[in-house]
CSV table of C-alpha atoms in Angstrom, one decimal:
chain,number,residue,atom,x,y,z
A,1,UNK,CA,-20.5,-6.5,-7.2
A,2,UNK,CA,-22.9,-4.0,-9.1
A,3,UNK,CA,-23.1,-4.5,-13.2
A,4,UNK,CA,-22.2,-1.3,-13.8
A,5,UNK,CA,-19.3,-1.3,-11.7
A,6,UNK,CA,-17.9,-4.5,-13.1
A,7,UNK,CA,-18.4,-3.1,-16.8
A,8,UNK,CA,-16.7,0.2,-15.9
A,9,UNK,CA,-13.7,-1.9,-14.3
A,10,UNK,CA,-13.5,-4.0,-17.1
A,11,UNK,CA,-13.9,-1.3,-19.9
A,12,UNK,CA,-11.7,1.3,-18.7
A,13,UNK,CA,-9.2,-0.1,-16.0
A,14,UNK,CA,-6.4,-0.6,-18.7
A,15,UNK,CA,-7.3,2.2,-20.9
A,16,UNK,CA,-6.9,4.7,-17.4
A,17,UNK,CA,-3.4,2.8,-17.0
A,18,UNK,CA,-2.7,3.6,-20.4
A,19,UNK,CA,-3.7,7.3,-20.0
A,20,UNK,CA,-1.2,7.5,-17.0
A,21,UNK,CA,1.3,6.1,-18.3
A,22,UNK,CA,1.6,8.4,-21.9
A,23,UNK,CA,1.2,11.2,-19.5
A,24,UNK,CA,4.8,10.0,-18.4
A,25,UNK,CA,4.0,7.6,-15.7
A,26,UNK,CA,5.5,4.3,-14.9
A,27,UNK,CA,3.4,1.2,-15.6
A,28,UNK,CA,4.0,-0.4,-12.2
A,29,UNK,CA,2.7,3.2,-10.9
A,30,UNK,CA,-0.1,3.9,-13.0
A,31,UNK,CA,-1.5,0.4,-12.6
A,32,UNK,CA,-1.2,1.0,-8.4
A,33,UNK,CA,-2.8,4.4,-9.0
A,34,UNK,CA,-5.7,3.4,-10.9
A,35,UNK,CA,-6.2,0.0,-8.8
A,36,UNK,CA,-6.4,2.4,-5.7
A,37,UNK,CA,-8.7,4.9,-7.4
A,38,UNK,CA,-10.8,1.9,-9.0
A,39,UNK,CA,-11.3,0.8,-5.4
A,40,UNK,CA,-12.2,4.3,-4.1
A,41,UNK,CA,-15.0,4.1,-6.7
A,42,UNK,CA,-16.0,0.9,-5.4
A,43,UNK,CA,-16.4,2.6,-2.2
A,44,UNK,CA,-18.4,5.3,-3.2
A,45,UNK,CA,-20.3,3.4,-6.0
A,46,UNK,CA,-23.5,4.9,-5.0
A,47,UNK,CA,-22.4,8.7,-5.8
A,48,UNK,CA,-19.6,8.2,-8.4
A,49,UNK,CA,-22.3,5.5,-10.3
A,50,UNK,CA,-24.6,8.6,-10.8
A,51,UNK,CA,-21.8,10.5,-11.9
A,52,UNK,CA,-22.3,11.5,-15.9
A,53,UNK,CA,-18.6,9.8,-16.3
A,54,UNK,CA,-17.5,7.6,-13.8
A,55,UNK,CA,-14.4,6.7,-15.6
A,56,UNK,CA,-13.3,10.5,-15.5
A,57,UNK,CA,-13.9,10.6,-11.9
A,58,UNK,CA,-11.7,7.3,-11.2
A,59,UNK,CA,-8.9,8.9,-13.9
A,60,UNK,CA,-9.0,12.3,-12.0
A,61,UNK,CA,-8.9,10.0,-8.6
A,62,UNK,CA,-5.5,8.0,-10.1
A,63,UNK,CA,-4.0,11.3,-11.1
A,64,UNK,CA,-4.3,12.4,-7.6
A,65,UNK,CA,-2.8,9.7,-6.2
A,66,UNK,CA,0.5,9.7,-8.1
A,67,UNK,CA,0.2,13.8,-7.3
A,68,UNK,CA,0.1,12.9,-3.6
A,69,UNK,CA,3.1,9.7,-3.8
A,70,UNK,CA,5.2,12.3,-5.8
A,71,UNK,CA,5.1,15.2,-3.0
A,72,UNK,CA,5.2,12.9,-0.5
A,73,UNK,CA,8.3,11.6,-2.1
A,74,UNK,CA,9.8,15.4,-2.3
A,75,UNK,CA,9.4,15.9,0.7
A,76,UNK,CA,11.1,12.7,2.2
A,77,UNK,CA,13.9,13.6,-0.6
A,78,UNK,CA,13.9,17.0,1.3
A,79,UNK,CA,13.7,15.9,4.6
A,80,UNK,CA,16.8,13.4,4.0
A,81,UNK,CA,18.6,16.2,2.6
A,82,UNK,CA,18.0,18.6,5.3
A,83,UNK,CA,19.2,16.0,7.9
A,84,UNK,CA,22.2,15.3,6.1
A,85,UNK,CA,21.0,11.5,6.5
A,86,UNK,CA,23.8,10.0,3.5
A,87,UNK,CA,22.4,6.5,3.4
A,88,UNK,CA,19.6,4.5,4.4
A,89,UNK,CA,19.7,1.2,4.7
A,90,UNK,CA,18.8,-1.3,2.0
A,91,UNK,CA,16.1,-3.2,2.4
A,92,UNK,CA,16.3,-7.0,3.8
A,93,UNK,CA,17.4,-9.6,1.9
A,94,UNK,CA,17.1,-13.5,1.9
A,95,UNK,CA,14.6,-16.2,1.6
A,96,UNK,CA,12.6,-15.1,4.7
A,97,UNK,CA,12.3,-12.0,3.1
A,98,UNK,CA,10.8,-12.9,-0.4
A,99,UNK,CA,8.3,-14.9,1.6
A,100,UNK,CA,7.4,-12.0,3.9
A,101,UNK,CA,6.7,-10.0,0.6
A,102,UNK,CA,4.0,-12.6,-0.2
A,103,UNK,CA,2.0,-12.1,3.1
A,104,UNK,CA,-1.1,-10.2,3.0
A,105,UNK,CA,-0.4,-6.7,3.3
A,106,UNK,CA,-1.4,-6.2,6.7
A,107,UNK,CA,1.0,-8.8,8.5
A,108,UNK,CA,3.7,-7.6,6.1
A,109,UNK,CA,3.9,-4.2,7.3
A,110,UNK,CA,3.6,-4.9,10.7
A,111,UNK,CA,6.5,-7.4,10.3
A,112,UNK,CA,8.8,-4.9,8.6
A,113,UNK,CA,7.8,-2.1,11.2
A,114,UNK,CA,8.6,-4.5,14.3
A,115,UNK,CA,12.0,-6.4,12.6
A,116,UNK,CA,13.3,-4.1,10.4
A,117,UNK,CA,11.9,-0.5,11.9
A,118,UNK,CA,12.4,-2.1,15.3
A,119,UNK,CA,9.5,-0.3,16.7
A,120,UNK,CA,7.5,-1.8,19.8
A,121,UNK,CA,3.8,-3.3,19.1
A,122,UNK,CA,2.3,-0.2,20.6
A,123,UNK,CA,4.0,2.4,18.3
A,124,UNK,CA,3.2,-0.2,15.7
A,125,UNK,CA,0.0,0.1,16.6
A,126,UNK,CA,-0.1,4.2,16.5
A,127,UNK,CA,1.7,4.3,13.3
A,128,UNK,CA,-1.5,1.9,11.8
A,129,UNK,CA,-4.0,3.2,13.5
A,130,UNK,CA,-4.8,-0.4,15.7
A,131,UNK,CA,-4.5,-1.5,18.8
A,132,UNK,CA,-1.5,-3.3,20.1
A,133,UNK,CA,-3.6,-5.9,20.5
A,134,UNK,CA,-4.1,-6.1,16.9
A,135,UNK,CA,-0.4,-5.8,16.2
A,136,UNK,CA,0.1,-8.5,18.6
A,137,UNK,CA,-1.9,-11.3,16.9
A,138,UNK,CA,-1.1,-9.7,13.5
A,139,UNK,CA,2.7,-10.8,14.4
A,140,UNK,CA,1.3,-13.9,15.4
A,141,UNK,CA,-0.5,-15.1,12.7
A,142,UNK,CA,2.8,-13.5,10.4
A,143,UNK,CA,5.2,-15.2,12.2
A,144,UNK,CA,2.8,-19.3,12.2
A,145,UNK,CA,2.2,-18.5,8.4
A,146,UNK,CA,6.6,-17.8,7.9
A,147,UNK,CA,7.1,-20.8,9.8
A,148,UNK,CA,4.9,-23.3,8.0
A,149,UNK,CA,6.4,-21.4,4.4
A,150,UNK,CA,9.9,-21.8,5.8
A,151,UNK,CA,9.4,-25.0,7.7
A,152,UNK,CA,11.1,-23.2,10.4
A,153,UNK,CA,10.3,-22.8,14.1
A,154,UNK,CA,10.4,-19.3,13.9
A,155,UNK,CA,10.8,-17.4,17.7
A,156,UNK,CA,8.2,-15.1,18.7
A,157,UNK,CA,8.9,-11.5,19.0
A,158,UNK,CA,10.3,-10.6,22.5
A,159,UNK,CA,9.8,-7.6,24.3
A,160,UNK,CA,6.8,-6.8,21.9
A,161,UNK,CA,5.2,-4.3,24.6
């Protein structure tokens, strides 16, 4: 990792969280938002490095973030509303579920799409931007890594295709 990047990390992640959040935001968001930008940064390290003030850049970044996750929420508020849709369902409880939070991200959102969206391993696929392929052994390496957590024999996932 490049100096400069770890010393702008380190000096100014918690003081952007801290900016975000006396602007009103949550910590839990803020921290997400700045984590995400800090990463963006990372990314782009060899143009936002040679920016006069990187730590502006990755602030404005955050900002836009939470700006994006708010409409987005709006509009899913909207969108309920419009379609009259009175509940959605909670999400899933129980031991297999606190251990499915703790797998990498990837393999935990193509669990929840295919058990608890029920979608197939080819719209999985479309909705991520992978092949089914991809999905396939993604639910595979999920469902090996549940079963040794669990100490279960977990099934595999029928009529994937």
């Amino acid at each position: 990792m490049d100096d400069d990047f770890a010393a702008l990390h380190r000096d100014h992640r918690r003081r952007l969280i801290g900016a975000l959040c006396a602007l009103g935001t949550g910590v839990d968001e803020a921290t997400d938002a700045v984590d995400e930008a800090f990463a963006r940064a990372f990314q782009r390290w060899s143009r936002v490095g040679a920016r006069p003030a990187p730590a502006a850049w990755v602030f404005v970044t955050a900002r836009n973030v939470l700006r994006r996750q708010h409409r987005r929420r709006s509009l899913e508020r909207r969108l309920l509303r419009a379609h009259h849709v009175e509940r959605v369902a909670p999400p899933p409880a129980g031991e297999t579920w606190l251990v499915v939070a703790g797998l990498p991200p990837r393999q935990r959102e193509v669990v929840v799409l295919r058990h608890v969206a029920g979608l197939t391993e080819p719209a999985i696929g479309a909705a991520l931007g992978i092949s089914r392929g991809t999905v396939s052994s993604t639910l595979r390496d999920a469902h090996r890594s549940l079963a040794a957590q669990l100490g279960d024999d977990l099934p595999t996932t029928p009529g994937g295709r």
